[in-house]
Amino acid sequence: MTSHSNISTILLAAGSGDRVGGNAKAFLKAGGATYLSRLVSLFADYSGQIIVALSEAELEALDDLHIALPCQYIVGGKTRQDTIELAVPHCSGSNILVHDVARPFVPSEDILNLIEAVKTCAAVTLTSPIKVRDSLTYVENEFVSVPVARENLYALKTPQAYQTNVLVEVLSLAKTNKWREASLVPLCKKANISVKCLVGSKRNIKVTYPEDVLLIDEMLNAMGTNRLDE
């Protein structure tokens, strides 16, 4: 048992990876290791349990290296919200970390800050401020609609941390009220749960497009290390 044995981690890896050429992000490599194997190794230092959600096809095709990782695999759902709903019942910890496998560069400091914050806050997310130079607006049917303020704009990132009982309640309310969201954060807001924001590292980028894969490799080369958590 570690000092973080009360933490369960959910790694979301069930996406198709279509925007990076159809390659599942879990099995993209950086510095000779897959994103998934790196993240499992990293979060093992801060979790008593790791749940990895993969697509059924990826789960059936796991090689011996990934089968041997210290984690439990489940089949993910059709959407992010579905996958989290499937994963949470497997979690035994009193707190849950939720992280995208598409963010293989999260530093240890960010994880530790989340673990500390969730002791007193029911929901915590990493964020990064968005610096906007131009004016912003919504556009509807090719016409300017509602202007958007440039101040206090932040991007939501993972990992995110939740007290397990609160997350269970949020997901239950979402199911009852048929709330569907791309992130847990707006679900928490609909359930009147305050979400604390922590500004995280700029290195915690999300791999979405092919150029992001190249950026990850460049960052590793610039650091002169194969470790993602330093």
Short mmCIF file of C-alpha atoms in Angstrom, two decimals:
data_model
loop_
_atom_site.label_atom_id
_atom_site.label_comp_id
_atom_site.label_asym_id
_atom_site.label_seq_id
_atom_site.Cartn_x
_atom_site.Cartn_y
_atom_site.Cartn_z
CA MET A 1 0.00 0.00 0.00
CA THR A 2 1.33 3.43 -0.90
CA SER A 3 0.59 6.80 0.67
CA HIS A 4 -1.78 7.35 -2.26
CA SER A 5 -3.65 4.06 -1.89
CA ASN A 6 -6.93 5.97 -1.51
CA ILE A 7 -6.58 7.26 -5.09
CA SER A 8 -8.04 5.48 -8.11
CA THR A 9 -6.96 6.65 -11.56
CA ILE A 10 -9.04 6.33 -14.73
CA LEU A 11 -7.04 6.58 -17.96
CA LEU A 12 -9.30 7.35 -20.91
CA ALA A 13 -7.92 5.60 -23.98
CA ALA A 14 -10.96 4.40 -25.91
CA GLY A 15 -10.84 7.05 -28.65
CA SER A 16 -10.34 6.06 -32.28
CA GLY A 17 -7.40 8.37 -32.98
CA ASP A 18 -8.86 9.30 -36.38
CA ARG A 19 -7.34 12.79 -36.30
CA VAL A 20 -3.84 11.39 -35.82
CA GLY A 21 -4.08 9.05 -38.78
CA GLY A 22 -6.31 6.36 -37.28
CA ASN A 23 -3.67 5.21 -34.79
CA ALA A 24 -4.95 4.66 -31.26
CA LYS A 25 -3.31 7.32 -29.09
CA ALA A 26 -2.66 4.82 -26.30
CA PHE A 27 -0.14 3.04 -28.50
CA LEU A 28 1.61 6.02 -30.04
CA LYS A 29 5.23 6.10 -28.92
CA ALA A 30 7.45 8.78 -27.42
CA GLY A 31 11.04 7.98 -26.55
CA GLY A 32 10.52 4.31 -27.36
CA ALA A 33 7.57 3.71 -25.02
CA THR A 34 3.85 3.96 -25.69
CA TYR A 35 1.83 6.78 -24.18
CA LEU A 36 -0.18 4.22 -22.24
CA SER A 37 2.79 2.41 -20.70
CA ARG A 38 4.39 5.71 -19.71
CA LEU A 39 1.24 7.02 -18.07
CA VAL A 40 0.54 3.79 -16.19
CA SER A 41 4.10 3.88 -14.84
CA LEU A 42 3.69 7.53 -13.85
CA PHE A 43 0.28 7.24 -12.18
CA ALA A 44 1.29 4.04 -10.37
CA ASP A 45 3.36 6.28 -8.09
CA TYR A 46 0.26 8.27 -7.12
CA SER A 47 -2.55 5.70 -7.20
CA GLY A 48 -3.55 2.54 -5.44
CA GLN A 49 -5.49 1.46 -8.52
CA ILE A 50 -5.45 2.28 -12.25
CA ILE A 51 -8.38 1.61 -14.58
CA VAL A 52 -7.65 1.85 -18.32
CA ALA A 53 -10.58 2.18 -20.71
CA LEU A 54 -9.88 0.92 -24.24
CA SER A 55 -12.02 0.10 -27.23
CA GLU A 56 -13.00 -3.55 -27.52
CA ALA A 57 -10.76 -4.03 -30.57
CA GLU A 58 -7.73 -2.55 -28.80
CA LEU A 59 -8.37 -4.62 -25.70
CA GLU A 60 -8.48 -7.83 -27.72
CA ALA A 61 -5.24 -6.88 -29.48
CA LEU A 62 -3.18 -6.07 -26.36
CA ASP A 63 0.36 -7.41 -26.47
CA ASP A 64 2.17 -9.05 -23.55
CA LEU A 65 3.93 -5.82 -22.58
CA HIS A 66 0.68 -3.97 -22.01
CA ILE A 67 -1.10 -6.96 -20.46
CA ALA A 68 1.64 -7.00 -17.80
CA LEU A 69 1.17 -3.35 -16.82
CA PRO A 70 -0.11 -2.75 -13.25
CA CYS A 71 -3.62 -1.73 -14.26
CA GLN A 72 -7.11 -3.09 -14.88
CA TYR A 73 -8.56 -2.88 -18.39
CA ILE A 74 -12.19 -2.28 -19.26
CA VAL A 75 -14.04 -1.68 -22.52
CA GLY A 76 -14.96 1.97 -22.93
CA GLY A 77 -18.30 3.35 -24.08
CA LYS A 78 -19.37 5.26 -27.16
CA THR A 79 -18.66 8.64 -25.59
CA ARG A 80 -16.33 10.04 -22.95
CA GLN A 81 -19.20 10.33 -20.49
CA ASP A 82 -20.27 6.74 -21.17
CA THR A 83 -16.71 5.52 -20.57
CA ILE A 84 -16.42 7.32 -17.25
CA GLU A 85 -19.79 5.91 -16.16
CA LEU A 86 -18.47 2.42 -16.92
CA ALA A 87 -15.15 3.00 -15.16
CA VAL A 88 -16.25 4.61 -11.89
CA PRO A 89 -17.94 1.46 -10.45
CA HIS A 90 -14.55 -0.29 -10.69
CA CYS A 91 -12.87 2.39 -8.55
CA SER A 92 -12.20 1.51 -4.92
CA GLY A 93 -10.46 4.73 -3.88
CA SER A 94 -12.12 7.59 -2.01
CA ASN A 95 -10.78 9.97 -4.64
CA ILE A 96 -10.54 9.55 -8.41
CA LEU A 97 -8.12 11.02 -10.93
CA VAL A 98 -9.38 11.16 -14.53
CA HIS A 99 -6.80 11.61 -17.28
CA ASP A 100 -6.65 11.47 -21.07
CA VAL A 101 -4.02 9.14 -22.47
CA ALA A 102 -3.64 11.76 -25.21
CA ARG A 103 -1.81 13.92 -22.65
CA PRO A 104 1.38 11.89 -22.05
CA PHE A 105 3.45 14.80 -20.75
CA VAL A 106 1.73 15.67 -17.46
CA PRO A 107 4.32 16.49 -14.77
CA SER A 108 4.30 14.88 -11.33
CA GLU A 109 3.87 18.29 -9.72
CA ASP A 110 0.49 18.76 -11.40
CA ILE A 111 -0.71 15.37 -10.15
CA LEU A 112 0.44 16.09 -6.60
CA ASN A 113 -1.27 19.49 -6.63
CA LEU A 114 -4.55 17.84 -7.66
CA ILE A 115 -4.27 15.18 -4.96
CA GLU A 116 -3.72 17.87 -2.34
CA ALA A 117 -6.57 20.06 -3.61
CA VAL A 118 -9.17 17.28 -3.75
CA LYS A 119 -8.76 16.76 0.00
CA THR A 120 -10.81 19.92 0.54
CA CYS A 121 -12.54 20.45 -2.83
CA ALA A 122 -14.99 17.94 -4.30
CA ALA A 123 -13.90 18.58 -7.89
CA VAL A 124 -10.63 19.98 -9.24
CA THR A 125 -9.42 20.47 -12.79
CA LEU A 126 -6.16 21.54 -14.38
CA THR A 127 -6.48 24.58 -16.61
CA SER A 128 -4.34 26.90 -18.69
CA PRO A 129 -5.09 30.57 -19.37
CA ILE A 130 -5.88 31.42 -22.99
CA LYS A 131 -4.14 34.56 -24.18
CA VAL A 132 -6.36 36.22 -26.77
CA ARG A 133 -5.18 39.13 -28.89
CA ASP A 134 -8.13 39.43 -31.25
CA SER A 135 -11.77 40.16 -30.54
CA LEU A 136 -13.94 37.05 -30.29
CA THR A 137 -17.51 36.33 -31.34
CA TYR A 138 -19.90 33.48 -31.94
CA VAL A 139 -20.95 33.10 -35.58
CA GLU A 140 -24.35 31.75 -36.64
CA ASN A 141 -25.26 31.15 -40.28
CA GLU A 142 -22.19 33.14 -41.38
CA PHE A 143 -23.22 36.24 -39.38
CA VAL A 144 -21.78 37.68 -36.19
CA SER A 145 -23.90 36.63 -33.23
CA VAL A 146 -22.81 37.24 -29.63
CA PRO A 147 -19.43 38.76 -28.71
CA VAL A 148 -17.20 36.78 -26.36
CA ALA A 149 -15.19 38.49 -23.63
CA ARG A 150 -11.44 37.98 -23.90
CA GLU A 151 -10.82 38.11 -20.16
CA ASN A 152 -10.66 35.11 -17.84
CA LEU A 153 -10.70 32.49 -20.58
CA TYR A 154 -9.16 29.16 -19.58
CA ALA A 155 -8.74 25.82 -21.33
CA LEU A 156 -9.86 22.77 -19.35
CA LYS A 157 -7.28 20.00 -19.12
CA THR A 158 -6.73 16.68 -17.44
CA PRO A 159 -5.90 15.20 -15.03
CA GLN A 160 -8.96 16.14 -13.02
CA ALA A 161 -9.61 15.00 -9.45
CA TYR A 162 -12.93 14.14 -7.82
CA GLN A 163 -14.10 12.89 -4.48
CA THR A 164 -15.59 9.54 -5.43
CA ASN A 165 -18.93 9.93 -3.67
CA VAL A 166 -19.46 13.31 -5.35
CA LEU A 167 -18.59 11.99 -8.81
CA VAL A 168 -20.97 9.06 -8.35
CA GLU A 169 -23.74 11.51 -7.44
CA VAL A 170 -22.97 13.77 -10.43
CA LEU A 171 -23.11 10.83 -12.84
CA SER A 172 -26.35 9.62 -11.27
CA LEU A 173 -27.94 13.06 -11.71
CA ALA A 174 -26.67 13.19 -15.28
CA LYS A 175 -28.30 9.87 -16.05
CA THR A 176 -31.58 10.83 -14.39
CA ASN A 177 -31.75 14.22 -16.11
CA LYS A 178 -30.28 13.00 -19.41
CA TRP A 179 -27.42 15.50 -19.26
CA ARG A 180 -24.80 14.91 -21.95
CA GLU A 181 -21.52 16.84 -21.93
CA ALA A 182 -18.06 16.47 -23.45
CA SER A 183 -16.44 17.01 -20.05
CA LEU A 184 -17.16 16.22 -16.41
CA VAL A 185 -16.74 19.88 -15.49
CA PRO A 186 -20.04 21.14 -17.01
CA LEU A 187 -21.79 18.11 -15.50
CA CYS A 188 -20.52 19.17 -12.09
CA LYS A 189 -21.76 22.70 -12.68
CA LYS A 190 -25.22 21.38 -13.63
CA ALA A 191 -25.19 19.42 -10.37
CA ASN A 192 -24.25 22.59 -8.43
CA ILE A 193 -20.80 21.26 -7.58
CA SER A 194 -18.07 23.92 -7.49
CA VAL A 195 -15.00 23.01 -9.54
CA LYS A 196 -11.65 24.38 -8.40
CA CYS A 197 -9.21 25.41 -11.14
CA LEU A 198 -5.45 24.85 -10.89
CA VAL A 199 -3.15 26.28 -13.55
CA GLY A 200 -1.01 23.42 -14.81
CA SER A 201 2.19 23.01 -16.77
CA LYS A 202 2.45 24.19 -20.37
CA ARG A 203 4.09 20.83 -21.14
CA ASN A 204 0.81 19.01 -20.57
CA ILE A 205 -0.28 19.28 -24.21
CA LYS A 206 -2.98 17.14 -25.79
CA VAL A 207 -2.16 15.06 -28.85
CA THR A 208 -5.03 15.70 -31.26
CA TYR A 209 -3.40 16.16 -34.68
CA PRO A 210 -0.31 14.66 -36.39
CA GLU A 211 1.72 17.81 -35.69
CA ASP A 212 1.13 17.29 -31.96
CA VAL A 213 2.89 13.92 -32.15
CA LEU A 214 5.91 15.67 -33.63
CA LEU A 215 5.75 18.32 -30.90
CA ILE A 216 5.88 15.63 -28.21
CA ASP A 217 9.00 14.14 -29.81
CA GLU A 218 10.59 17.59 -30.06
CA MET A 219 9.89 18.26 -26.39
CA LEU A 220 11.51 14.99 -25.36
CA ASN A 221 14.56 15.73 -27.48
CA ALA A 222 14.85 19.23 -26.05
CA MET A 223 14.66 17.89 -22.50
CA GLY A 224 17.28 15.25 -23.23
CA THR A 225 15.27 12.65 -21.32
CA ASN A 226 12.74 9.93 -21.93
CA ARG A 227 10.87 10.66 -18.71
CA LEU A 228 7.59 12.52 -19.02
CA ASP A 229 7.25 13.47 -15.39
CA GLU A 230 10.45 15.44 -14.79
#
